Amino acid sequence: MNTQTITLGFLLFAIVMFAWEKIPLWVTAMIVAVGLTLTNILEPKDAFAGFTDSNVLLFMAMFIIGAAFFETGMAQKVGGLVTKFAKTERQLIAAVMIITGLMSGILSNTGTAAVLIPVLIGISQSTKFPKSKILLPLVFAAAMGGNLSLIGAPGNMIAQSGLETIGESFGFFEYAKIGLPILIVGIIFFVTIGFKLLPDNAANEDADSIYSQEKSYDDIPEWKGWVSLIVLIFTVLAMVFEKKIGIKLFVSAWIGALVLVVTRVISSSDAIKSIDMNTILLYVGSLALASALKETGTGDLIANTIVSKLGDNPSPTALMIIIFIICATLTNFMSNTATTALMVPISISISQAIGADPRAVLMATVIGGSMAYATPIGMPANTMVYNIGGYKFNDYVKAGLPLIIVCGIFALILLPIFFPFFPN
């Protein structure tokens, strides 16, 4: 068998096992990583490169910062302020999605989700609303908000880099022409019909998680809470001004985490316990699969095979829909960033071959690639809440797939209006 056939086999294995969930997701992901090594699809250092991936390092540091913010009782205090304005679950979901979406427009969507997760857990404990009802809207809104600006998500900048090679570019807020309406539609969806699709997983939550245990914070020195808040604020500011200060997101997060341990706001043992290895291993294994899809050309093969079925003179509408569907499908199994990185050069080639506006083709590519709502591996934030929320793979499918359909329909209506393939 050639490398593409083997990689396709591992992709199908991962899809089936993720959906079946007879063994933990992280076990399936690591089986794939090991299998890709044993079949010589990837070198061992490439298959397990995820352990030094910047998102994994960001996860680890933010787990510690989030744990300190939660363990000192500060998350509950901040959450109490939010719940003064949101009295019901639906109102809370709307508030969370608005805040998250707008923050994701200027922060990285992963960073935004990481910062807000402990706040929402605090809100969940103070209001008795299930964590599983509010964490999925949080990560979905983070993905949607990433399309409000040029810096909201890595895929946006990948598309910008691709455009610059042919002398084109997007404006800073140009993605918001599509991204803002999608965020609004997503919020409306989850406070109406989508609310019933959100799981109530109170019984499934991980009993070993620090977030699963309710406790009194009366014996916690007040200064610890304030230090955890100050560290969180400075971490967020460092993320916002990442380019100006020249410090990577994960480095800023680790500075914050280490300050909290050194000052004993959180003990070293609690810091280590807070790092969720289920999440880390799931993400590392998923990155190996994404790498194999890219390195073997299997992702190209899938995309080109589908596009070639359209014939020599495809209609702009059909082509837009196909590109969008390819991206929205791939992104749920090989991460939104990897999907965009894979599809940008293909999309540019397609636009040049048929004489279409490359900005329009790439906008469809980026928006489709951002719709990683239907699996826990589609984007880092999805993976972060998988264990904390007590989710199963199918919880993402039930809530995320209808969201992709609804938002996808709106996107496909708006794309030809704001970014026609043949503007002249």
Coordinates of C-alpha atoms in Angstrom, one line a residue:
M1 CA 0.0 0.0 0.0
N2 CA 1.2 3.5 -0.7
T3 CA 1.5 6.2 1.9
Q4 CA -1.8 7.9 1.0
T5 CA -3.8 4.7 1.2
I6 CA -2.3 4.0 4.7
T7 CA -3.0 7.5 5.8
L8 CA -6.6 7.3 4.6
G9 CA -6.9 4.1 6.5
F10 CA -5.8 5.8 9.7
L11 CA -8.2 8.7 9.1
L12 CA -11.1 6.3 8.7
F13 CA -10.0 4.4 11.8
A14 CA -9.9 7.6 13.8
I15 CA -13.3 8.8 12.6
V16 CA -14.9 5.4 13.4
M17 CA -13.3 5.1 16.8
F18 CA -13.9 8.7 17.8
A19 CA -17.6 8.3 17.0
W20 CA -17.9 4.8 18.6
E21 CA -15.9 5.9 21.7
K22 CA -15.5 2.4 23.1
I23 CA -12.0 3.4 24.1
P24 CA -10.9 6.9 25.4
L25 CA -10.4 9.4 22.6
W26 CA -6.8 10.0 23.7
V27 CA -6.0 6.3 23.3
T28 CA -7.4 6.3 19.7
A29 CA -5.4 9.4 18.9
M30 CA -2.2 7.9 20.3
I31 CA -2.8 4.6 18.5
V32 CA -2.9 6.6 15.3
A33 CA 0.4 8.4 16.2
V34 CA 2.1 5.2 17.0
G35 CA 0.7 3.5 13.9
L36 CA 1.9 6.3 11.6
T37 CA 5.4 5.7 13.0
L38 CA 5.3 1.9 12.7
T39 CA 4.2 2.2 9.1
N40 CA 6.9 4.7 8.3
I41 CA 4.4 7.4 7.3
L42 CA 6.0 9.7 9.9
E43 CA 9.3 9.8 11.6
P44 CA 8.9 9.4 15.4
K45 CA 10.0 13.0 16.0
D46 CA 7.3 14.2 13.6
A47 CA 4.6 11.9 15.0
F48 CA 5.2 13.1 18.5
A49 CA 6.2 16.7 17.8
G50 CA 2.9 17.7 19.3
F51 CA 4.4 17.5 22.8
T52 CA 6.4 20.6 22.0
D53 CA 3.6 22.3 19.9
S54 CA 2.9 25.8 21.0
N55 CA -0.8 25.1 21.6
V56 CA 0.0 22.2 23.9
L57 CA 2.4 24.4 25.8
L58 CA -0.3 27.0 26.0
F59 CA -2.8 24.4 27.3
M60 CA -0.5 23.4 30.1
A61 CA 0.3 26.9 31.3
M62 CA -3.4 28.0 31.1
F63 CA -4.5 24.9 33.0
I64 CA -2.3 26.1 35.8
I65 CA -3.4 29.7 35.6
G66 CA -7.0 28.6 35.4
A67 CA -6.7 26.3 38.3
A68 CA -5.2 29.1 40.5
F69 CA -7.9 31.5 39.4
F70 CA -10.5 28.8 40.4
E71 CA -8.9 27.5 43.5
T72 CA -8.5 30.9 45.1
G73 CA -12.3 31.6 44.6
M74 CA -11.6 34.5 42.2
A75 CA -13.4 32.8 39.3
Q76 CA -16.5 32.5 41.4
K77 CA -16.4 36.2 42.3
V78 CA -15.9 37.3 38.7
G79 CA -18.6 34.8 37.6
G80 CA -21.0 36.4 40.2
L81 CA -20.7 39.7 38.5
V82 CA -21.7 38.2 35.1
T83 CA -24.7 36.3 36.7
K84 CA -26.1 39.6 38.0
F85 CA -27.0 40.4 34.4
A86 CA -27.8 36.9 33.2
K87 CA -30.4 35.2 35.4
T88 CA -31.3 32.2 33.1
E89 CA -29.2 29.6 31.3
R90 CA -30.2 31.1 27.9
Q91 CA -29.3 34.6 29.0
L92 CA -26.0 33.3 30.3
I93 CA -25.2 31.5 27.1
A94 CA -25.9 34.8 25.1
A95 CA -23.7 36.8 27.4
V96 CA -20.9 34.3 27.3
M97 CA -21.0 34.0 23.5
I98 CA -21.0 37.8 23.0
I99 CA -18.1 38.3 25.4
T100 CA -16.1 35.4 24.0
G101 CA -16.8 36.3 20.4
L102 CA -15.7 39.9 20.7
M103 CA -12.6 38.9 22.7
S104 CA -11.6 36.4 20.1
G105 CA -11.6 39.1 17.5
I106 CA -8.5 40.7 19.1
L107 CA -7.0 37.8 21.1
S108 CA -6.3 34.3 19.7
N109 CA -9.5 32.2 19.8
T110 CA -7.6 29.6 21.8
G111 CA -6.2 32.1 24.2
T112 CA -9.7 33.6 24.8
A113 CA -11.2 30.2 25.5
A114 CA -8.4 29.3 27.9
V115 CA -8.8 32.5 29.8
L116 CA -12.6 32.2 30.2
I117 CA -12.9 28.5 31.0
P118 CA -12.2 28.8 34.7
V119 CA -14.6 31.8 34.9
L120 CA -17.4 29.8 33.4
I121 CA -16.7 26.9 35.7
G122 CA -17.0 29.3 38.7
I123 CA -20.3 30.6 37.2
S124 CA -21.5 27.0 36.8
Q125 CA -20.8 26.2 40.5
S126 CA -22.5 29.4 41.8
T127 CA -25.6 29.1 39.6
K128 CA -25.8 25.3 39.5
F129 CA -26.1 25.5 35.7
P130 CA -24.3 22.4 34.2
K131 CA -20.8 23.1 32.9
S132 CA -21.6 21.1 29.8
K133 CA -24.4 23.5 28.8
I134 CA -22.1 26.6 28.7
L135 CA -18.6 25.4 27.8
L136 CA -19.6 24.3 24.2
P137 CA -21.2 27.7 23.4
L138 CA -18.0 29.2 24.8
V139 CA -15.6 27.3 22.4
F140 CA -18.0 27.7 19.4
A141 CA -18.2 31.5 20.0
A142 CA -14.3 31.6 20.2
A143 CA -14.2 30.0 16.8
M144 CA -16.8 32.4 15.4
G145 CA -15.1 35.4 16.9
G146 CA -11.9 34.4 15.3
N147 CA -13.4 35.6 12.0
L148 CA -13.9 39.2 13.2
S149 CA -10.4 40.4 12.4
L150 CA -7.2 39.5 10.6
I151 CA -5.5 38.4 13.9
G152 CA -8.4 36.5 15.4
A153 CA -7.3 33.0 14.2
P154 CA -4.1 31.6 12.7
G155 CA -5.9 30.6 9.5
N156 CA -6.7 34.2 8.8
M157 CA -3.1 35.1 8.7
I158 CA -2.2 32.0 6.6
A159 CA -4.7 33.2 4.0
Q160 CA -3.3 36.7 4.1
S161 CA 0.2 35.3 3.5
G162 CA -1.0 33.4 0.6
L163 CA -2.7 36.4 -0.9
E164 CA 0.4 38.5 -0.5
T165 CA 2.3 36.2 -2.7
I166 CA 0.1 37.3 -5.6
G167 CA -0.1 40.9 -4.6
E168 CA -3.5 40.9 -2.8
S169 CA -4.6 41.3 0.8
F170 CA -7.5 41.4 3.2
G171 CA -8.3 44.5 5.3
F172 CA -8.0 44.2 9.1
F173 CA -11.7 43.8 9.7
E174 CA -12.7 42.5 6.3
Y175 CA -13.4 39.0 7.7
A176 CA -16.1 40.5 9.9
K177 CA -18.3 41.0 6.9
I178 CA -19.0 37.3 7.1
G179 CA -17.8 36.6 10.7
L180 CA -20.0 39.0 12.5
P181 CA -23.3 37.8 11.0
I182 CA -22.2 34.2 11.7
L183 CA -21.5 35.1 15.3
I184 CA -24.9 36.7 15.6
V185 CA -26.6 33.7 14.0
G186 CA -24.7 31.3 16.3
I187 CA -25.9 33.2 19.4
I188 CA -29.5 33.2 18.2
F189 CA -29.2 29.5 17.4
F190 CA -28.1 28.5 20.9
V191 CA -30.6 30.7 22.8
T192 CA -33.4 29.2 20.7
I193 CA -33.5 25.7 19.1
G194 CA -29.9 24.9 19.7
F195 CA -30.3 25.2 23.5
K196 CA -32.0 21.8 23.5
L197 CA -29.0 20.2 21.7
L198 CA -26.6 21.1 24.4
P199 CA -25.8 18.1 26.7
D200 CA -26.5 18.0 30.4
N201 CA -23.5 15.9 31.5
A202 CA -23.5 16.5 35.2
A203 CA -23.4 12.8 35.9
N204 CA -20.5 12.3 33.5
E205 CA -18.1 14.9 34.7
D206 CA -14.6 13.7 35.7
A207 CA -14.6 13.1 39.4
D208 CA -10.9 13.6 39.6
S209 CA -10.9 17.1 38.1
I210 CA -10.2 19.9 40.4
Y211 CA -13.2 21.6 38.9
S212 CA -15.6 18.8 39.9
Q213 CA -15.3 19.5 43.7
E214 CA -17.3 22.3 45.3
K215 CA -15.5 23.9 48.2
S216 CA -15.5 26.8 50.6
Y217 CA -13.0 29.6 49.9
D218 CA -13.3 31.2 53.3
D219 CA -9.9 29.9 54.4
I220 CA -8.0 31.2 51.3
P221 CA -6.0 34.4 51.9
E222 CA -7.5 37.2 50.0
W223 CA -4.2 38.2 48.5
K224 CA -4.0 34.9 46.7
G225 CA -7.2 35.7 44.8
W226 CA -6.0 39.1 43.8
V227 CA -2.6 37.8 42.6
S228 CA -4.3 35.2 40.5
L229 CA -6.5 37.9 39.0
I230 CA -3.6 40.2 38.3
V231 CA -1.6 37.4 36.7
L232 CA -4.5 36.5 34.5
I233 CA -5.0 40.1 33.4
F234 CA -1.3 40.6 32.6
T235 CA -1.3 37.3 30.7
V236 CA -4.3 38.5 28.6
L237 CA -2.6 41.8 28.0
A238 CA 0.6 40.0 26.9
M239 CA -1.4 38.0 24.5
V240 CA -3.2 41.0 23.1
F241 CA 0.2 42.8 22.5
E242 CA 2.0 39.7 21.5
K243 CA 3.5 41.2 18.3
K244 CA 4.5 44.5 20.0
I245 CA 6.3 42.9 23.0
G246 CA 7.7 40.0 20.9
I247 CA 6.8 37.3 23.3
K248 CA 4.8 34.2 22.1
L249 CA 1.4 33.4 23.7
F250 CA 2.6 30.2 25.4
V251 CA 5.7 31.9 26.8
S252 CA 3.5 34.7 28.3
A253 CA 1.2 32.0 29.8
W254 CA 4.2 30.1 31.3
I255 CA 5.5 33.3 32.9
G256 CA 2.1 33.7 34.5
A257 CA 1.9 30.1 35.6
L258 CA 5.4 30.1 37.1
V259 CA 4.7 33.3 39.0
L260 CA 1.7 31.7 40.6
V261 CA 3.7 28.6 41.7
V262 CA 6.7 30.6 42.9
T263 CA 4.4 32.9 45.0
R264 CA 2.6 29.8 46.3
V265 CA -0.8 31.0 45.1
I266 CA -1.1 27.5 43.8
S267 CA 1.1 24.6 45.1
S268 CA 3.4 22.8 42.7
S269 CA 1.4 19.6 43.3
D270 CA -1.9 21.2 42.5
A271 CA -0.3 22.9 39.4
I272 CA 0.8 19.5 38.1
K273 CA -2.6 17.9 38.9
S274 CA -4.4 20.7 37.0
I275 CA -2.7 19.7 33.7
D276 CA -5.2 17.5 31.9
M277 CA -3.2 14.8 30.2
N278 CA -6.4 13.5 28.4
T279 CA -6.5 16.8 26.6
I280 CA -2.7 16.8 25.9
L281 CA -2.6 13.3 24.5
L282 CA -5.7 13.7 22.4
Y283 CA -4.3 16.8 20.8
V284 CA -0.8 15.3 20.3
G285 CA -2.2 12.3 18.5
S286 CA -4.6 14.4 16.4
L287 CA -1.6 16.6 15.3
A288 CA 0.2 13.5 14.1
L289 CA -2.8 12.6 11.9
A290 CA -3.0 16.2 10.6
S291 CA 0.7 16.1 9.8
A292 CA 0.3 12.8 7.9
L293 CA -2.6 14.1 5.8
K294 CA -0.4 17.1 4.8
E295 CA 3.0 15.4 4.4
T296 CA 1.7 12.5 2.3
G297 CA -0.5 14.7 0.1
T298 CA -3.6 12.8 1.3
G299 CA -5.4 16.1 2.1
D300 CA -4.5 17.4 -1.4
L301 CA -5.8 14.2 -2.9
I302 CA -9.1 14.4 -1.1
A303 CA -9.6 18.1 -2.0
N304 CA -8.5 17.7 -5.7
T305 CA -10.5 14.6 -6.2
I306 CA -13.7 16.3 -5.2
V307 CA -13.0 19.5 -7.1
S308 CA -12.1 17.6 -10.3
K309 CA -15.6 16.1 -10.3
L310 CA -17.0 19.5 -11.2
G311 CA -15.6 19.4 -14.7
D312 CA -13.6 22.0 -16.7
N313 CA -16.0 24.9 -16.4
P314 CA -17.7 24.6 -12.9
S315 CA -20.2 27.2 -11.9
P316 CA -19.0 29.8 -9.4
T317 CA -21.8 28.8 -7.0
A318 CA -21.0 25.1 -7.2
L319 CA -17.3 25.7 -6.8
M320 CA -17.8 27.9 -3.7
I321 CA -20.1 25.4 -2.1
I322 CA -17.6 22.5 -2.8
I323 CA -14.6 24.4 -1.4
F324 CA -16.7 25.4 1.6
I325 CA -17.8 21.8 2.3
I326 CA -14.3 20.4 1.8
C327 CA -12.9 22.9 4.3
A328 CA -15.8 22.5 6.8
T329 CA -15.3 18.7 6.7
L330 CA -11.5 18.5 6.9
T331 CA -11.3 21.1 9.7
N332 CA -13.2 18.8 12.1
F333 CA -10.5 16.1 11.7
M334 CA -7.2 17.9 11.1
S335 CA -7.6 21.2 13.0
N336 CA -8.8 24.5 11.6
T337 CA -5.2 25.8 11.2
A338 CA -4.0 22.7 9.4
T339 CA -7.0 22.7 7.1
T340 CA -6.5 26.3 6.1
A341 CA -2.7 25.8 5.6
L342 CA -3.5 22.8 3.3
M343 CA -6.3 24.5 1.4
V344 CA -4.9 28.0 0.8
P345 CA -2.4 27.0 -1.9
I346 CA -5.0 24.7 -3.5
S347 CA -7.6 27.5 -3.4
I348 CA -5.2 30.0 -5.0
S349 CA -4.4 27.5 -7.8
I350 CA -8.1 26.9 -8.4
S351 CA -8.9 30.7 -8.5
Q352 CA -6.1 31.3 -11.0
A353 CA -7.1 28.3 -13.2
I354 CA -10.7 29.6 -13.6
G355 CA -10.0 33.3 -13.4
A356 CA -11.9 33.8 -10.1
D357 CA -11.1 36.5 -7.6
P358 CA -8.6 34.8 -5.2
R359 CA -9.8 36.9 -2.3
A360 CA -13.3 35.5 -2.7
V361 CA -12.0 31.9 -3.0
L362 CA -9.8 32.3 0.1
M363 CA -12.6 33.9 2.1
A364 CA -14.7 30.8 1.4
T365 CA -11.7 28.7 2.4
V366 CA -11.1 30.5 5.7
I367 CA -14.8 30.7 6.8
G368 CA -15.3 27.0 5.9
G369 CA -12.1 26.0 7.7
S370 CA -13.3 27.9 10.9
M371 CA -16.4 25.7 11.3
A372 CA -14.7 23.1 13.5
Y373 CA -17.7 22.6 15.7
A374 CA -18.5 18.9 15.2
T375 CA -15.6 17.1 16.9
P376 CA -13.4 17.6 20.0
I377 CA -10.3 17.7 17.8
G378 CA -11.3 20.4 15.3
M379 CA -9.6 23.2 17.2
P380 CA -7.6 23.4 20.5
A381 CA -10.4 25.0 22.5
N382 CA -12.7 22.1 21.7
T383 CA -10.1 19.7 23.1
M384 CA -9.6 21.8 26.2
V385 CA -13.2 21.5 27.4
Y386 CA -13.7 17.9 26.4
N387 CA -12.7 16.4 29.8
I388 CA -13.7 19.3 32.0
G389 CA -17.3 19.3 30.6
G390 CA -17.7 15.5 30.8
Y391 CA -18.4 15.4 27.1
K392 CA -18.6 12.5 24.7
F393 CA -17.6 12.7 21.0
N394 CA -21.3 12.6 19.9
D395 CA -22.1 15.6 22.1
Y396 CA -20.0 17.7 19.7
V397 CA -21.8 16.1 16.7
K398 CA -25.3 16.8 18.1
A399 CA -24.6 20.4 19.0
G400 CA -22.0 21.2 16.4
L401 CA -23.3 19.7 13.2
P402 CA -26.6 21.6 13.1
L403 CA -24.6 24.7 13.9
I404 CA -22.3 24.1 10.9
I405 CA -25.4 23.6 8.7
V406 CA -27.2 26.8 9.9
C407 CA -24.0 29.0 9.9
G408 CA -22.9 27.4 6.6
I409 CA -26.2 28.4 4.9
F410 CA -25.8 32.0 6.1
A411 CA -22.2 32.1 5.0
L412 CA -23.0 30.7 1.6
I413 CA -25.6 33.4 1.1
L414 CA -23.3 36.2 2.3
L415 CA -20.1 35.1 0.5
P416 CA -21.2 35.9 -3.0
I417 CA -22.7 39.2 -1.9
F418 CA -19.5 40.5 -0.2
F419 CA -16.9 38.4 -2.1
P420 CA -18.2 37.4 -5.5
F421 CA -16.0 34.9 -7.4
F422 CA -16.3 37.0 -10.6
P423 CA -16.9 40.6 -9.4
N424 CA -16.8 42.0 -13.0

